[in-house]
């Protein structure tokens, strides 16, 4: 009897193990890496996205691989070198060129087809995921680094309407300074190379300059660039902008009604809520605005910004649309369900066209206005188009800052910038 | 029948002096010793020795993100390093940061230890409170001092404006000297408790009869300080100079969090330079070469420190 029971137990155990083993036959695990799932506010919705995909795809398991934002680029590069990169990854837009230069990313046009992508995401927004003619990333959340205006500060200074030209902009700044001499009317960033670089480029383009021409030749030392830099230095000298302002300071000044304008991502509204004494009441004072232009009717500029989804493609392998990784990307960004949910949870602007037509998105004038301006004026950071973008950003930030601090004239700084950028271009050509 | 410990000891004792062959007991002891330290050795080899050797070897390779694999380059990285004015300037800034930071830390740490060594109401509470800056995470220290020095809403400008000393905010972090001074002040503030604790311990070992005798002989405060206190804390000072200097040489977080190495590289010390080369420029070879120069710089005070410790033994 005992023997029979032991025999039965052994058979049961073997059957159980066999069932467990068979249940994994054909199961595929893919890794989704990024940083949003590590952030307290975003983690629940990211996990919902993953769980819903796993539930709908019994043969596939998506696992999350998260790092804090500041460590993501470094860790993905190290993982890539050791052949352990995640199949799907979230990248900041300005990291794309570094990974693109390594040839490690799948071209989304090859995976999904350009027409399919353009039917789900506006072509203007797709540019943020392009590198050297390839669609290496899909914008998961879209937007731009654009100007926001504090309507209360403008009203207190007697400024009616948002300035549309550079002259109107300066006049508004002067009125604000006259109304409150302790204010910093325009909180352009003057600390931190990354933000100095992006803020400067918007004005560079506004004044008709560029860092590079279409062939990739450096054109930083131009009369237009000199005028743009002299304009910004003039704002600082006149007290209309200030030294020692980083993005965090700008956000504080704006929320305390000490500043009327600064550049930020669409998250500016949520941050102002957190910083302002009025809390959610501050929503009534903040509005996105187009960067003023030299003459009425000129094209306005902002810096394109977004979180991208990419597919790491191991050597010799091709990612196809029906592969689990591609299906997961499609689940996250091409199907409007999750972009809408993401927007409703965190107010992050969706890139998915259908999601932007949803009732919840259309019910938010701030978001609608921001996306409308971005679609017309966003342009990719010129340094971000190069694989050594971080060094270029440092060079731009340092030379522009040297003018702000009075260490160099605009002409001298731009000549030095020209020389440094040429050396950096030579390194990667 | 197993040999007893006494038998073993007897056989060791009966062995002729000068015998070269170690006994079985000695060999056994040696093996046990090796087995006991083996886990620590393995961890040391994996965590410290291997990365250390890799970094030194890496300094002789061209290794950037854009190369499929590292290529041996001999001394090329070192030639690039010594030909690069910005990198050499980082080395000079490191010397300034370490020199000023170490001197200030020792001076203020000693002064504070002297104050806390006296018996007065509240001295014990203040001793405990004085350790707080040392306990704060360095990023907290950085943000605290960045706020204090902030031109727009910082404490210093706020006070000066309120007192009418200035009518426009001073941009403390916008000049090379100002930014370097600010990071030195922040790092010094965080390290003073460490120096103070060392000095306080040394001061409390001064025999009271020596001090009493000096007072009876008519020695004043200055004389007691010069002839009794300073000679007594001399060895502590030497050790502290080395420890604080090495700590400052390695320092990264407060500087990076306060200034990111700016404005215009004014606070880019070697630690920041290595980070930028390795994780912004992805030039691992050059970063390793800078690390080797950095190591050589640290090795000087470390040598004196180790000699002061093991020399006494």
mmCIF file of C-alpha atoms in Angstrom, chain A residues 58-269:
data_model
loop_
_atom_site.group_PDB
_atom_site.id
_atom_site.type_symbol
_atom_site.label_atom_id
_atom_site.label_comp_id
_atom_site.label_asym_id
_atom_site.label_seq_id
_atom_site.Cartn_x
_atom_site.Cartn_y
_atom_site.Cartn_z
ATOM 1 C CA UNK A 58 -0.236 33.953 -24.151
ATOM 2 C CA UNK A 59 2.964 32.828 -25.868
ATOM 3 C CA UNK A 60 4.885 35.986 -25.007
ATOM 4 C CA UNK A 61 6.054 37.450 -21.722
ATOM 5 C CA UNK A 62 7.270 41.040 -21.580
ATOM 6 C CA UNK A 63 9.542 41.793 -18.641
ATOM 7 C CA UNK A 64 10.393 45.289 -17.451
ATOM 8 C CA UNK A 65 14.043 46.366 -17.150
ATOM 9 C CA UNK A 66 14.204 49.770 -15.502
ATOM 10 C CA UNK A 67 16.867 52.285 -14.530
ATOM 11 C CA UNK A 68 16.715 55.883 -13.351
ATOM 12 C CA UNK A 69 16.661 58.263 -16.330
ATOM 13 C CA UNK A 70 20.240 59.446 -15.790
ATOM 14 C CA UNK A 71 21.603 55.878 -16.042
ATOM 15 C CA UNK A 72 19.569 54.586 -18.959
ATOM 16 C CA UNK A 73 21.814 55.620 -21.852
ATOM 17 C CA UNK A 74 24.955 54.371 -20.150
ATOM 18 C CA UNK A 75 23.403 51.055 -19.128
ATOM 19 C CA UNK A 76 21.897 50.365 -22.547
ATOM 20 C CA UNK A 77 25.264 51.010 -24.185
ATOM 21 C CA UNK A 78 26.948 48.608 -21.787
ATOM 22 C CA UNK A 79 24.205 46.008 -22.324
ATOM 23 C CA UNK A 80 24.540 46.452 -26.069
ATOM 24 C CA UNK A 81 28.276 45.816 -25.919
ATOM 25 C CA UNK A 82 27.728 42.643 -23.953
ATOM 26 C CA UNK A 83 25.009 41.469 -26.348
ATOM 27 C CA UNK A 84 22.268 41.754 -23.752
ATOM 28 C CA UNK A 85 20.352 44.835 -24.920
ATOM 29 C CA UNK A 86 16.592 44.748 -24.300
ATOM 30 C CA UNK A 87 14.464 43.911 -27.323
ATOM 31 C CA UNK A 88 12.317 47.028 -26.876
ATOM 32 C CA UNK A 89 13.582 50.213 -25.259
ATOM 33 C CA UNK A 90 12.459 53.677 -24.300
ATOM 34 C CA UNK A 91 15.008 56.329 -25.338
ATOM 35 C CA UNK A 92 15.183 60.083 -24.922
ATOM 36 C CA UNK A 93 15.090 61.655 -28.376
ATOM 37 C CA UNK A 94 18.590 63.138 -28.116
ATOM 38 C CA UNK A 95 20.167 59.709 -27.485
ATOM 39 C CA UNK A 96 18.976 58.326 -30.816
ATOM 40 C CA UNK A 97 22.036 59.377 -32.827
ATOM 41 C CA UNK A 98 24.414 57.593 -30.432
ATOM 42 C CA UNK A 99 22.555 54.288 -30.748
ATOM 43 C CA UNK A 100 21.837 54.910 -34.421
ATOM 44 C CA UNK A 101 25.558 55.274 -35.183
ATOM 45 C CA UNK A 102 26.155 51.824 -33.729
ATOM 46 C CA UNK A 103 23.781 50.248 -36.247
ATOM 47 C CA UNK A 104 21.993 48.464 -33.452
ATOM 48 C CA UNK A 105 18.440 49.647 -34.120
ATOM 49 C CA UNK A 106 15.803 48.334 -36.482
ATOM 50 C CA UNK A 107 14.389 50.703 -39.109
ATOM 51 C CA UNK A 108 10.708 51.017 -38.199
ATOM 52 C CA UNK A 109 9.869 51.700 -41.863
ATOM 53 C CA UNK A 110 11.191 48.225 -42.683
ATOM 54 C CA UNK A 111 9.358 46.672 -39.746
ATOM 55 C CA UNK A 112 5.940 48.292 -40.073
ATOM 56 C CA UNK A 113 6.044 50.135 -43.401
ATOM 57 C CA UNK A 114 6.204 53.914 -43.768
ATOM 58 C CA UNK A 115 2.559 54.208 -44.844
ATOM 59 C CA UNK A 116 1.367 52.321 -41.797
ATOM 60 C CA UNK A 117 3.414 54.537 -39.512
ATOM 61 C CA UNK A 118 2.192 57.746 -41.159
ATOM 62 C CA UNK A 119 -1.387 56.573 -40.840
ATOM 63 C CA UNK A 120 -0.950 56.439 -37.062
ATOM 64 C CA UNK A 121 1.555 59.234 -36.361
ATOM 65 C CA UNK A 122 1.794 62.632 -38.045
ATOM 66 C CA UNK A 123 4.857 62.812 -40.333
ATOM 67 C CA UNK A 124 6.035 65.961 -38.540
ATOM 68 C CA UNK A 125 6.188 64.068 -35.254
ATOM 69 C CA UNK A 126 7.906 61.077 -36.842
ATOM 70 C CA UNK A 127 10.949 63.251 -37.658
ATOM 71 C CA UNK A 128 12.012 63.174 -34.016
ATOM 72 C CA UNK A 129 12.711 59.434 -34.409
ATOM 73 C CA UNK A 130 14.691 59.719 -37.643
ATOM 74 C CA UNK A 131 18.450 59.340 -38.004
ATOM 75 C CA UNK A 132 20.240 59.587 -41.333
ATOM 76 C CA UNK A 133 17.105 58.862 -43.322
ATOM 77 C CA UNK A 134 16.027 55.896 -41.217
ATOM 78 C CA UNK A 135 13.068 55.733 -38.857
ATOM 79 C CA UNK A 136 14.967 54.244 -35.928
ATOM 80 C CA UNK A 137 12.541 55.334 -33.229
ATOM 81 C CA UNK A 138 8.817 55.899 -32.889
ATOM 82 C CA UNK A 139 7.704 58.868 -30.793
ATOM 83 C CA UNK A 140 5.861 57.364 -27.833
ATOM 84 C CA UNK A 141 5.048 60.722 -26.335
ATOM 85 C CA UNK A 142 5.382 63.793 -28.492
ATOM 86 C CA UNK A 143 5.866 67.470 -28.007
ATOM 87 C CA UNK A 144 8.546 70.078 -28.002
ATOM 88 C CA UNK A 145 10.633 72.288 -25.790
ATOM 89 C CA UNK A 146 8.611 75.445 -26.261
ATOM 90 C CA UNK A 147 7.829 78.733 -24.605
ATOM 91 C CA UNK A 148 5.230 78.971 -21.882
ATOM 92 C CA UNK A 149 3.790 82.307 -20.793
ATOM 93 C CA UNK A 150 2.556 83.416 -17.375
ATOM 94 C CA UNK A 151 -0.659 85.328 -18.115
ATOM 95 C CA UNK A 152 -0.829 86.898 -14.648
ATOM 96 C CA UNK A 153 2.624 88.459 -14.973
ATOM 97 C CA UNK A 154 1.698 89.789 -18.406
ATOM 98 C CA UNK A 155 -1.593 91.200 -17.173
ATOM 99 C CA UNK A 156 0.025 92.839 -14.119
ATOM 100 C CA UNK A 157 2.503 94.535 -16.449
ATOM 101 C CA UNK A 158 -0.268 95.739 -18.737
ATOM 102 C CA UNK A 159 0.787 93.514 -21.622
ATOM 103 C CA UNK A 160 -2.203 92.454 -23.669
ATOM 104 C CA UNK A 161 -1.909 89.433 -25.927
ATOM 105 C CA UNK A 162 1.036 87.165 -26.458
ATOM 106 C CA UNK A 163 3.988 88.741 -28.316
ATOM 107 C CA UNK A 164 4.335 87.454 -31.861
ATOM 108 C CA UNK A 165 7.480 89.220 -33.019
ATOM 109 C CA UNK A 166 10.862 89.689 -31.383
ATOM 110 C CA UNK A 167 10.217 93.448 -31.034
ATOM 111 C CA UNK A 168 6.895 92.804 -29.284
ATOM 112 C CA UNK A 169 8.620 90.244 -27.103
ATOM 113 C CA UNK A 170 11.308 92.720 -25.976
ATOM 114 C CA UNK A 171 8.677 95.392 -25.359
ATOM 115 C CA UNK A 172 6.746 92.944 -23.162
ATOM 116 C CA UNK A 173 9.902 92.058 -21.230
ATOM 117 C CA UNK A 174 10.655 95.741 -20.628
ATOM 118 C CA UNK A 175 7.116 96.354 -19.388
ATOM 119 C CA UNK A 176 7.388 93.430 -16.968
ATOM 120 C CA UNK A 177 10.761 94.623 -15.651
ATOM 121 C CA UNK A 178 9.394 98.131 -15.191
ATOM 122 C CA UNK A 179 6.439 96.743 -13.264
ATOM 123 C CA UNK A 180 8.611 94.546 -11.021
ATOM 124 C CA UNK A 181 12.329 95.425 -11.013
ATOM 125 C CA UNK A 182 13.186 92.250 -9.043
ATOM 126 C CA UNK A 183 11.653 89.979 -11.663
ATOM 127 C CA UNK A 184 13.444 87.970 -14.347
ATOM 128 C CA UNK A 185 11.021 88.571 -17.223
ATOM 129 C CA UNK A 186 12.522 85.895 -19.502
ATOM 130 C CA UNK A 187 14.002 82.914 -17.633
ATOM 131 C CA UNK A 188 16.140 81.597 -20.484
ATOM 132 C CA UNK A 189 18.582 79.040 -19.101
ATOM 133 C CA UNK A 190 22.097 80.350 -18.542
ATOM 134 C CA UNK A 191 23.402 77.318 -16.590
ATOM 135 C CA UNK A 192 23.761 73.730 -17.773
ATOM 136 C CA UNK A 193 25.120 72.965 -21.237
ATOM 137 C CA UNK A 194 22.200 70.828 -22.412
ATOM 138 C CA UNK A 195 19.505 73.413 -21.771
ATOM 139 C CA UNK A 196 21.659 76.376 -22.821
ATOM 140 C CA UNK A 197 22.228 74.609 -26.131
ATOM 141 C CA UNK A 198 18.552 73.904 -26.866
ATOM 142 C CA UNK A 199 17.363 77.359 -25.778
ATOM 143 C CA UNK A 200 20.057 79.067 -27.859
ATOM 144 C CA UNK A 201 19.299 77.047 -30.993
ATOM 145 C CA UNK A 202 15.680 78.206 -31.034
ATOM 146 C CA UNK A 203 16.852 81.834 -31.201
ATOM 147 C CA UNK A 204 19.594 80.918 -33.656
ATOM 148 C CA UNK A 205 16.969 79.523 -36.049
ATOM 149 C CA UNK A 206 14.679 82.483 -35.350
ATOM 150 C CA UNK A 207 17.442 84.847 -36.494
ATOM 151 C CA UNK A 208 18.033 82.754 -39.608
ATOM 152 C CA UNK A 209 21.181 80.920 -38.523
ATOM 153 C CA UNK A 210 22.063 77.226 -38.354
ATOM 154 C CA UNK A 211 24.839 75.208 -36.803
ATOM 155 C CA UNK A 212 25.158 72.964 -39.872
ATOM 156 C CA UNK A 213 24.125 73.160 -43.511
ATOM 157 C CA UNK A 214 22.327 70.382 -45.375
ATOM 158 C CA UNK A 215 25.653 68.640 -46.163
ATOM 159 C CA UNK A 216 26.702 68.636 -42.533
ATOM 160 C CA UNK A 217 29.242 71.457 -42.875
ATOM 161 C CA UNK A 218 29.567 73.632 -39.789
ATOM 162 C CA UNK A 219 28.013 77.078 -40.218
ATOM 163 C CA UNK A 220 28.054 78.280 -36.611
ATOM 164 C CA UNK A 221 30.143 81.413 -37.206
ATOM 165 C CA UNK A 222 27.553 83.282 -39.234
ATOM 166 C CA UNK A 223 26.282 86.882 -39.000
ATOM 167 C CA UNK A 224 22.831 85.497 -38.121
ATOM 168 C CA UNK A 225 24.262 83.480 -35.228
ATOM 169 C CA UNK A 226 26.180 86.529 -34.050
ATOM 170 C CA UNK A 227 22.979 88.597 -34.061
ATOM 171 C CA UNK A 228 21.128 85.890 -32.126
ATOM 172 C CA UNK A 229 23.844 85.641 -29.507
ATOM 173 C CA UNK A 230 24.168 89.414 -29.211
ATOM 174 C CA UNK A 231 20.387 89.610 -28.751
ATOM 175 C CA UNK A 232 20.460 87.127 -25.859
ATOM 176 C CA UNK A 233 23.482 88.800 -24.246
ATOM 177 C CA UNK A 234 21.642 92.115 -24.545
ATOM 178 C CA UNK A 235 18.642 90.697 -22.671
ATOM 179 C CA UNK A 236 20.949 89.670 -19.822
ATOM 180 C CA UNK A 237 22.772 93.010 -19.756
ATOM 181 C CA UNK A 238 19.435 94.861 -19.647
ATOM 182 C CA UNK A 239 18.165 92.743 -16.759
ATOM 183 C CA UNK A 240 15.456 91.147 -18.909
ATOM 184 C CA UNK A 241 17.092 87.730 -18.465
ATOM 185 C CA UNK A 242 19.487 86.641 -15.733
ATOM 186 C CA UNK A 243 22.640 84.646 -15.143
ATOM 187 C CA UNK A 244 22.611 81.480 -13.025
ATOM 188 C CA UNK A 245 19.211 80.275 -14.160
ATOM 189 C CA UNK A 246 18.850 76.583 -14.868
ATOM 190 C CA UNK A 247 15.629 74.835 -15.856
ATOM 191 C CA UNK A 248 14.720 74.203 -12.232
ATOM 192 C CA UNK A 249 15.242 77.870 -11.315
ATOM 193 C CA UNK A 250 13.192 78.953 -14.316
ATOM 194 C CA UNK A 251 10.323 76.736 -13.192
ATOM 195 C CA UNK A 252 10.455 78.220 -9.700
ATOM 196 C CA UNK A 253 10.571 81.810 -10.957
ATOM 197 C CA UNK A 254 7.666 81.144 -13.307
ATOM 198 C CA UNK A 255 5.516 79.531 -10.621
ATOM 199 C CA UNK A 256 6.207 82.442 -8.236
ATOM 200 C CA UNK A 257 5.129 84.989 -10.877
ATOM 201 C CA UNK A 258 8.704 86.266 -11.024
ATOM 202 C CA UNK A 259 9.053 85.368 -14.659
ATOM 203 C CA UNK A 260 6.735 85.648 -17.650
ATOM 204 C CA UNK A 261 8.392 83.298 -20.156
ATOM 205 C CA UNK A 262 10.639 80.258 -20.206
ATOM 206 C CA UNK A 263 11.271 77.184 -22.342
ATOM 207 C CA UNK A 264 10.060 73.801 -21.155
ATOM 208 C CA UNK A 265 8.437 70.530 -22.213
ATOM 209 C CA UNK A 266 4.646 70.106 -21.977
ATOM 210 C CA UNK A 267 5.109 68.891 -18.403
ATOM 211 C CA UNK A 268 5.525 72.593 -17.502
ATOM 212 C CA UNK A 269 1.893 72.815 -16.364
#
